[in-house]
mmCIF file of C-alpha atoms in Angstrom:
data_model
loop_
_atom_site.group_PDB
_atom_site.id
_atom_site.type_symbol
_atom_site.label_atom_id
_atom_site.label_comp_id
_atom_site.label_asym_id
_atom_site.label_seq_id
_atom_site.Cartn_x
_atom_site.Cartn_y
_atom_site.Cartn_z
ATOM 1 C CA MET I 1 0.118 -0.062 0.000
ATOM 2 C CA SER I 2 2.936 2.310 1.138
ATOM 3 C CA ARG I 3 4.581 1.890 -2.463
ATOM 4 C CA LEU I 4 1.272 2.350 -4.324
ATOM 5 C CA SER I 5 0.791 5.455 -2.268
ATOM 6 C CA ASP I 6 4.380 6.748 -3.098
ATOM 7 C CA ARG I 7 3.606 6.005 -6.959
ATOM 8 C CA THR I 8 0.385 7.959 -6.712
ATOM 9 C CA ARG I 9 2.279 10.787 -5.411
ATOM 10 C CA HIS I 10 5.174 10.544 -8.026
ATOM 11 C CA ALA I 11 2.419 10.668 -10.722
ATOM 12 C CA ARG I 12 0.586 13.543 -9.604
ATOM 13 C CA SER I 13 4.012 15.459 -9.311
ATOM 14 C CA LEU I 14 4.880 14.269 -12.647
ATOM 15 C CA LEU I 15 1.688 15.640 -14.017
ATOM 16 C CA ARG I 16 1.968 18.896 -12.398
ATOM 17 C CA SER I 17 5.617 19.145 -13.697
ATOM 18 C CA VAL I 18 4.424 18.445 -17.146
ATOM 19 C CA GLU I 19 1.510 20.950 -16.998
ATOM 20 C CA ILE I 20 3.671 23.826 -15.757
ATOM 21 C CA ARG I 21 6.277 22.878 -18.587
ATOM 22 C CA SER I 22 3.561 22.988 -21.030
ATOM 23 C CA LEU I 23 2.016 26.360 -19.797
ATOM 24 C CA VAL I 24 5.630 27.707 -19.868
ATOM 25 C CA SER I 25 6.143 26.620 -23.310
ATOM 26 C CA LEU I 26 2.680 28.088 -24.447
ATOM 27 C CA ALA I 27 3.537 31.355 -22.760
ATOM 28 C CA LEU I 28 6.848 31.716 -24.965
ATOM 29 C CA ILE I 29 5.125 30.712 -27.966
ATOM 30 C CA ILE I 30 2.552 33.378 -27.354
ATOM 31 C CA ALA I 31 5.369 36.071 -26.474
ATOM 32 C CA ALA I 32 7.491 35.235 -29.610
ATOM 33 C CA VAL I 33 4.538 35.291 -31.924
ATOM 34 C CA TRP I 34 3.187 38.870 -30.346
ATOM 35 C CA ALA I 35 6.960 40.183 -30.371
ATOM 36 C CA PHE I 36 7.510 39.085 -34.041
ATOM 37 C CA ALA I 37 4.256 40.790 -35.230
ATOM 38 C CA GLU I 38 5.171 43.958 -33.519
ATOM 39 C CA LEU I 39 8.758 44.047 -34.683
ATOM 40 C CA ALA I 40 7.527 43.149 -38.279
ATOM 41 C CA ASP I 41 4.946 46.223 -38.164
ATOM 42 C CA GLU I 42 7.910 48.514 -36.961
ATOM 43 C CA VAL I 43 10.254 47.327 -39.781
ATOM 44 C CA ILE I 44 7.720 47.531 -42.261
ATOM 45 C CA GLU I 45 7.092 51.235 -41.362
ATOM 46 C CA GLY I 46 10.580 52.092 -41.165
ATOM 47 C CA THR I 47 10.874 53.066 -37.606
ATOM 48 C CA THR I 48 13.534 50.575 -36.656
ATOM 49 C CA ARG I 49 15.763 52.388 -39.676
ATOM 50 C CA ASN I 50 17.767 54.636 -37.171
ATOM 51 C CA LEU I 51 18.437 52.215 -34.557
ATOM 52 C CA ASP I 52 19.531 49.420 -37.106
ATOM 53 C CA ARG I 53 22.078 51.848 -38.805
ATOM 54 C CA ASP I 54 23.662 52.918 -35.358
ATOM 55 C CA LEU I 55 23.714 49.382 -34.216
ATOM 56 C CA LEU I 56 25.408 48.097 -37.323
ATOM 57 C CA LEU I 57 28.051 51.130 -37.551
ATOM 58 C CA MET I 58 28.798 50.435 -33.884
ATOM 59 C CA LEU I 59 30.473 47.232 -35.233
ATOM 60 C CA ARG I 60 32.828 49.095 -37.906
ATOM 61 C CA THR I 61 35.864 50.888 -37.495
ATOM 62 C CA ALA I 62 35.530 54.755 -37.351
ATOM 63 C CA GLY I 63 36.589 56.367 -40.798
ATOM 64 C CA ASP I 64 36.617 52.831 -42.467
ATOM 65 C CA LEU I 65 33.398 51.045 -42.872
ATOM 66 C CA SER I 66 34.633 48.206 -44.649
ATOM 67 C CA ASP I 67 36.618 47.121 -41.520
ATOM 68 C CA PRO I 68 34.826 45.523 -38.876
ATOM 69 C CA ILE I 69 35.962 46.305 -35.390
ATOM 70 C CA GLY I 70 38.585 44.282 -33.841
ATOM 71 C CA PRO I 71 41.538 42.350 -35.268
ATOM 72 C CA PRO I 72 41.417 40.730 -38.619
ATOM 73 C CA ILE I 73 41.362 37.119 -36.987
ATOM 74 C CA LEU I 74 37.776 38.332 -35.379
ATOM 75 C CA GLU I 75 36.274 38.584 -38.682
ATOM 76 C CA GLU I 76 37.598 35.201 -39.633
ATOM 77 C CA ILE I 77 35.953 33.696 -36.581
ATOM 78 C CA GLY I 78 32.829 35.535 -37.405
ATOM 79 C CA ARG I 79 32.507 33.772 -40.772
ATOM 80 C CA ASP I 80 33.410 30.408 -39.070
ATOM 81 C CA LEU I 81 30.541 31.151 -36.334
ATOM 82 C CA THR I 82 28.108 32.325 -39.116
ATOM 83 C CA ALA I 83 28.577 28.794 -40.930
ATOM 84 C CA LEU I 84 27.062 27.311 -38.139
ATOM 85 C CA GLY I 85 23.754 28.596 -39.001
ATOM 86 C CA GLY I 86 24.302 27.718 -42.790
ATOM 87 C CA VAL I 87 22.089 25.123 -44.510
ATOM 88 C CA ILE I 88 24.651 22.461 -45.010
ATOM 89 C CA VAL I 89 26.093 22.539 -41.518
ATOM 90 C CA LEU I 90 22.552 22.193 -39.816
ATOM 91 C CA THR I 91 21.662 19.630 -42.404
ATOM 92 C CA LEU I 92 24.477 17.555 -41.167
ATOM 93 C CA ALA I 93 23.907 18.448 -37.586
ATOM 94 C CA THR I 94 20.197 17.262 -37.865
ATOM 95 C CA LEU I 95 21.338 14.022 -39.902
ATOM 96 C CA PHE I 96 23.957 13.078 -37.277
ATOM 97 C CA ALA I 97 21.549 13.929 -34.302
ATOM 98 C CA GLY I 98 19.142 11.700 -35.998
ATOM 99 C CA GLY I 99 21.678 8.912 -36.177
ATOM 100 C CA PHE I 100 22.101 9.292 -32.470
ATOM 101 C CA PHE I 101 18.319 8.460 -31.877
ATOM 102 C CA LEU I 102 18.745 5.805 -34.338
ATOM 103 C CA MET I 103 21.439 4.201 -32.622
ATOM 104 C CA ARG I 104 19.479 4.345 -29.544
ATOM 105 C CA GLY I 105 16.352 2.722 -31.022
ATOM 106 C CA GLN I 106 14.299 5.961 -30.529
ATOM 107 C CA TYR I 107 12.903 6.118 -33.921
ATOM 108 C CA GLY I 108 9.917 8.462 -33.141
ATOM 109 C CA SER I 109 12.509 11.115 -31.795
ATOM 110 C CA MET I 110 14.535 10.547 -35.275
ATOM 111 C CA VAL I 111 11.697 11.065 -37.542
ATOM 112 C CA TYR I 112 10.182 13.885 -35.190
ATOM 113 C CA LEU I 113 13.506 15.750 -35.338
ATOM 114 C CA TRP I 114 13.940 15.476 -39.023
ATOM 115 C CA THR I 115 10.389 16.695 -39.537
ATOM 116 C CA THR I 116 10.468 19.794 -37.209
ATOM 117 C CA VAL I 117 13.670 20.845 -38.469
ATOM 118 C CA GLY I 118 12.493 20.555 -42.246
ATOM 119 C CA GLY I 119 9.603 22.615 -41.212
ATOM 120 C CA GLY I 120 11.537 25.337 -39.720
ATOM 121 C CA ILE I 121 13.639 25.490 -42.970
ATOM 122 C CA LEU I 122 10.221 25.811 -44.751
ATOM 123 C CA ILE I 123 9.050 28.664 -42.647
ATOM 124 C CA SER I 124 11.985 30.478 -42.999
ATOM 125 C CA GLY I 125 12.028 30.569 -46.842
ATOM 126 C CA ILE I 126 8.479 31.451 -46.848
ATOM 127 C CA ALA I 127 9.080 34.379 -44.378
ATOM 128 C CA LYS I 128 12.006 35.928 -46.306
ATOM 129 C CA GLU I 129 9.864 35.852 -49.516
ATOM 130 C CA PHE I 130 6.988 37.488 -47.865
ATOM 131 C CA PHE I 131 8.882 40.417 -46.350
ATOM 132 C CA SER I 132 11.517 40.819 -48.986
ATOM 133 C CA ARG I 133 13.675 43.445 -47.220
ATOM 134 C CA PRO I 134 16.765 44.458 -48.806
ATOM 135 C CA ARG I 135 20.023 43.689 -47.330
ATOM 136 C CA PRO I 136 22.060 46.316 -45.448
ATOM 137 C CA ASP I 137 24.193 48.731 -47.875
ATOM 138 C CA LEU I 138 25.865 50.757 -45.440
ATOM 139 C CA VAL I 139 28.889 48.264 -45.266
ATOM 140 C CA PRO I 140 30.720 45.814 -47.477
ATOM 141 C CA HIS I 141 29.131 42.246 -46.832
ATOM 142 C CA GLY I 142 31.643 39.736 -45.266
ATOM 143 C CA SER I 143 29.928 36.643 -46.531
ATOM 144 C CA ILE I 144 28.153 36.054 -49.624
ATOM 145 C CA VAL I 145 24.369 36.198 -49.521
ATOM 146 C CA HIS I 146 21.758 35.775 -52.139
ATOM 147 C CA THR I 147 18.294 35.725 -50.275
ATOM 148 C CA ALA I 148 16.122 38.605 -48.761
ATOM 149 C CA SER I 149 17.290 40.007 -45.274
ATOM 150 C CA PHE I 150 13.936 39.786 -43.065
ATOM 151 C CA PRO I 151 14.088 37.518 -40.888
ATOM 152 C CA SER I 152 17.594 36.124 -40.650
ATOM 153 C CA GLY I 153 17.658 32.752 -41.988
ATOM 154 C CA HIS I 154 20.635 31.861 -40.197
ATOM 155 C CA SER I 155 19.678 33.335 -37.016
ATOM 156 C CA MET I 156 16.150 31.556 -37.233
ATOM 157 C CA MET I 157 17.322 28.055 -38.399
ATOM 158 C CA ALA I 158 20.028 28.200 -35.669
ATOM 159 C CA ALA I 159 17.426 28.787 -33.193
ATOM 160 C CA VAL I 160 15.152 26.024 -34.938
ATOM 161 C CA ALA I 161 17.760 23.430 -35.329
ATOM 162 C CA TYR I 162 20.069 23.819 -32.202
ATOM 163 C CA LEU I 163 17.208 24.448 -29.665
ATOM 164 C CA THR I 164 15.131 21.680 -31.038
ATOM 165 C CA LEU I 165 18.153 19.205 -31.073
ATOM 166 C CA GLY I 166 18.951 20.637 -27.188
ATOM 167 C CA VAL I 167 15.372 19.741 -26.389
ATOM 168 C CA LEU I 168 15.271 16.416 -27.721
ATOM 169 C CA ILE I 169 18.735 15.323 -26.651
ATOM 170 C CA ALA I 170 17.949 16.843 -23.200
ATOM 171 C CA ARG I 171 15.020 14.689 -23.142
ATOM 172 C CA VAL I 172 16.930 11.392 -23.122
ATOM 173 C CA LEU I 173 19.382 12.368 -20.484
ATOM 174 C CA GLU I 174 18.696 11.465 -16.994
ATOM 175 C CA LYS I 175 20.859 14.004 -15.110
ATOM 176 C CA ARG I 176 19.688 17.514 -14.733
ATOM 177 C CA TYR I 177 23.190 19.331 -15.289
ATOM 178 C CA LEU I 178 23.629 17.378 -18.441
ATOM 179 C CA LYS I 179 20.128 18.789 -19.396
ATOM 180 C CA VAL I 180 21.336 22.234 -18.508
ATOM 181 C CA TYR I 181 24.515 21.817 -20.240
ATOM 182 C CA VAL I 182 23.144 21.000 -23.622
ATOM 183 C CA MET I 183 20.527 23.726 -23.384
ATOM 184 C CA ALA I 184 22.911 26.099 -22.399
ATOM 185 C CA ILE I 185 25.370 24.871 -25.494
ATOM 186 C CA ALA I 186 22.283 25.221 -28.080
ATOM 187 C CA ILE I 187 21.533 28.620 -26.800
ATOM 188 C CA LEU I 188 25.090 30.051 -26.908
ATOM 189 C CA VAL I 189 25.452 28.701 -30.448
ATOM 190 C CA THR I 190 22.095 30.290 -31.460
ATOM 191 C CA VAL I 191 23.167 33.817 -29.930
ATOM 192 C CA LEU I 192 26.694 33.642 -31.723
ATOM 193 C CA VAL I 193 25.234 32.745 -35.045
ATOM 194 C CA GLY I 194 23.121 35.663 -34.991
ATOM 195 C CA VAL I 195 25.744 38.136 -33.661
ATOM 196 C CA SER I 196 28.033 37.127 -36.368
ATOM 197 C CA ARG I 197 25.519 37.971 -38.939
ATOM 198 C CA VAL I 198 25.358 41.553 -37.651
ATOM 199 C CA TYR I 199 29.076 41.545 -37.417
ATOM 200 C CA LEU I 200 29.612 40.627 -41.025
ATOM 201 C CA GLY I 201 27.249 43.436 -42.214
ATOM 202 C CA VAL I 202 24.982 41.055 -44.162
ATOM 203 C CA HIS I 203 21.757 41.649 -41.603
ATOM 204 C CA TRP I 204 20.271 44.472 -39.824
ATOM 205 C CA PRO I 205 20.034 43.670 -35.997
ATOM 206 C CA THR I 206 16.276 43.605 -36.582
ATOM 207 C CA ASP I 207 16.735 40.940 -38.973
ATOM 208 C CA VAL I 208 18.428 38.813 -36.387
ATOM 209 C CA LEU I 209 15.954 39.295 -33.510
ATOM 210 C CA ALA I 210 12.998 38.442 -35.766
ATOM 211 C CA GLY I 211 14.983 35.119 -36.552
ATOM 212 C CA TRP I 212 15.610 34.274 -33.101
ATOM 213 C CA LEU I 213 12.037 35.109 -32.317
ATOM 214 C CA VAL I 214 10.488 33.008 -35.084
ATOM 215 C CA GLY I 215 12.864 30.106 -34.168
ATOM 216 C CA LEU I 216 12.153 30.343 -30.684
ATOM 217 C CA GLY I 217 8.541 30.162 -31.325
ATOM 218 C CA TRP I 218 8.945 27.168 -33.614
ATOM 219 C CA ALA I 219 11.212 25.310 -31.197
ATOM 220 C CA MET I 220 8.689 25.856 -28.480
ATOM 221 C CA VAL I 221 5.900 24.359 -30.848
ATOM 222 C CA CYS I 222 8.179 21.261 -31.244
ATOM 223 C CA VAL I 223 8.732 20.763 -27.477
ATOM 224 C CA MET I 224 4.885 20.934 -27.070
ATOM 225 C CA GLY I 225 4.398 18.545 -30.071
ATOM 226 C CA ALA I 226 7.141 16.101 -28.610
ATOM 227 C CA ARG I 227 5.128 15.965 -25.201
ATOM 228 C CA ALA I 228 1.835 15.369 -26.861
ATOM 229 C CA LEU I 229 3.224 12.646 -29.258
ATOM 230 C CA SER I 230 5.124 11.229 -26.233
ATOM 231 C CA ARG I 231 2.045 10.734 -24.124
ATOM 232 C CA ARG I 232 0.342 8.879 -27.018
ATOM 233 C CA GLY I 233 3.436 6.692 -27.374
ATOM 234 C CA HIS I 234 4.497 8.033 -30.836
ATOM 235 C CA VAL I 235 7.773 9.739 -29.252
ATOM 236 C CA GLU I 236 9.996 8.327 -26.566
ATOM 237 C CA PRO I 237 9.092 9.360 -23.331
ATOM 238 C CA GLU I 238 11.736 11.673 -21.218
ATOM 239 C CA ALA I 239 14.445 9.715 -19.334
ATOM 240 C CA ASP I 240 12.894 10.737 -16.140
ATOM 241 C CA GLU I 241 9.431 9.516 -17.087
ATOM 242 C CA GLU I 242 10.517 6.152 -17.617
ATOM 243 C CA ALA I 243 11.871 5.952 -13.904
ATOM 244 C CA PRO I 244 8.724 4.609 -12.316
ATOM 245 C CA ALA I 245 8.341 1.660 -14.909
ATOM 246 C CA GLN I 246 11.832 0.594 -14.401
ATOM 247 C CA ASP I 247 11.250 0.761 -10.514
ATOM 248 C CA ALA I 248 8.073 -1.212 -10.858
ATOM 249 C CA ARG I 249 9.980 -4.186 -12.750
#
C-alpha cells in the first residue's frame, strides 16, 4: 500500500510538472509570436531604420566602414561562427543527431527531429519571400548572400535546429546538469550565429532579432508537440518519465 501511495504521489507530481512546463512553453510561443508581429510592423513602417543603422555602424571601424572592429582574426572567427547557421552545417548536424536517436532505437524522436527542422526551413523561406527586405547597403558584406534580409535565415534556423536538437537530446538524459549543459550550448551557439551576421554586415540587427523570435516560437511548438506525441506513445518519453516503470519491474 505504501509503495502504491508513493507511486501515486510521484505520478501526480510528474503531471503537475508536465502541466507547468506546457504552460511555460505556451507562454513563450505567444510572447514570441506577439513580439515578432510588433517587430515586423515596426520594420515595415521604417521606424527601426535609425536603430539598425546605429547598431550596425557600432561594429565598424571609425573612418573605414569596410573594416569590422577588432583584429582581422575576429572577422575570420565571425565567418566560422556564421557557418554554424548555414543550411549544409545544420543539415549535417540534424542528420548526425538523427543517427544518435537511431542507434538508441528511438525512431520516433529521429523522425520527429527531421520533420520539425525541415518545417523550420520551410517557414524561413516563406517568411523571407513575404517580407523581401533588402540587405544592408551601408557596409561591405563579409559573407556571400543571395536571399532577402528579414528575418535572418541563419539566426532563425540556428534557433530552430539547435534549440530543437537541444530539447530532444535533453529529453533522453537523466541527469539535470547534463540537460542544462546541452540547452546552454544550444542557446550559446544560436546567439553567436546571430551576432556574427550583424558583425559581418549581412543583416540588420532587427533581422537577427526577428529570426531568433521565429526560431524560438517554432522550437517551443516542437517541444509541445514532442510532449503530446510522447503521451500517445509516438515519441519516446523523457528519461525521468521512464523511472517509475523501471522501479515497478
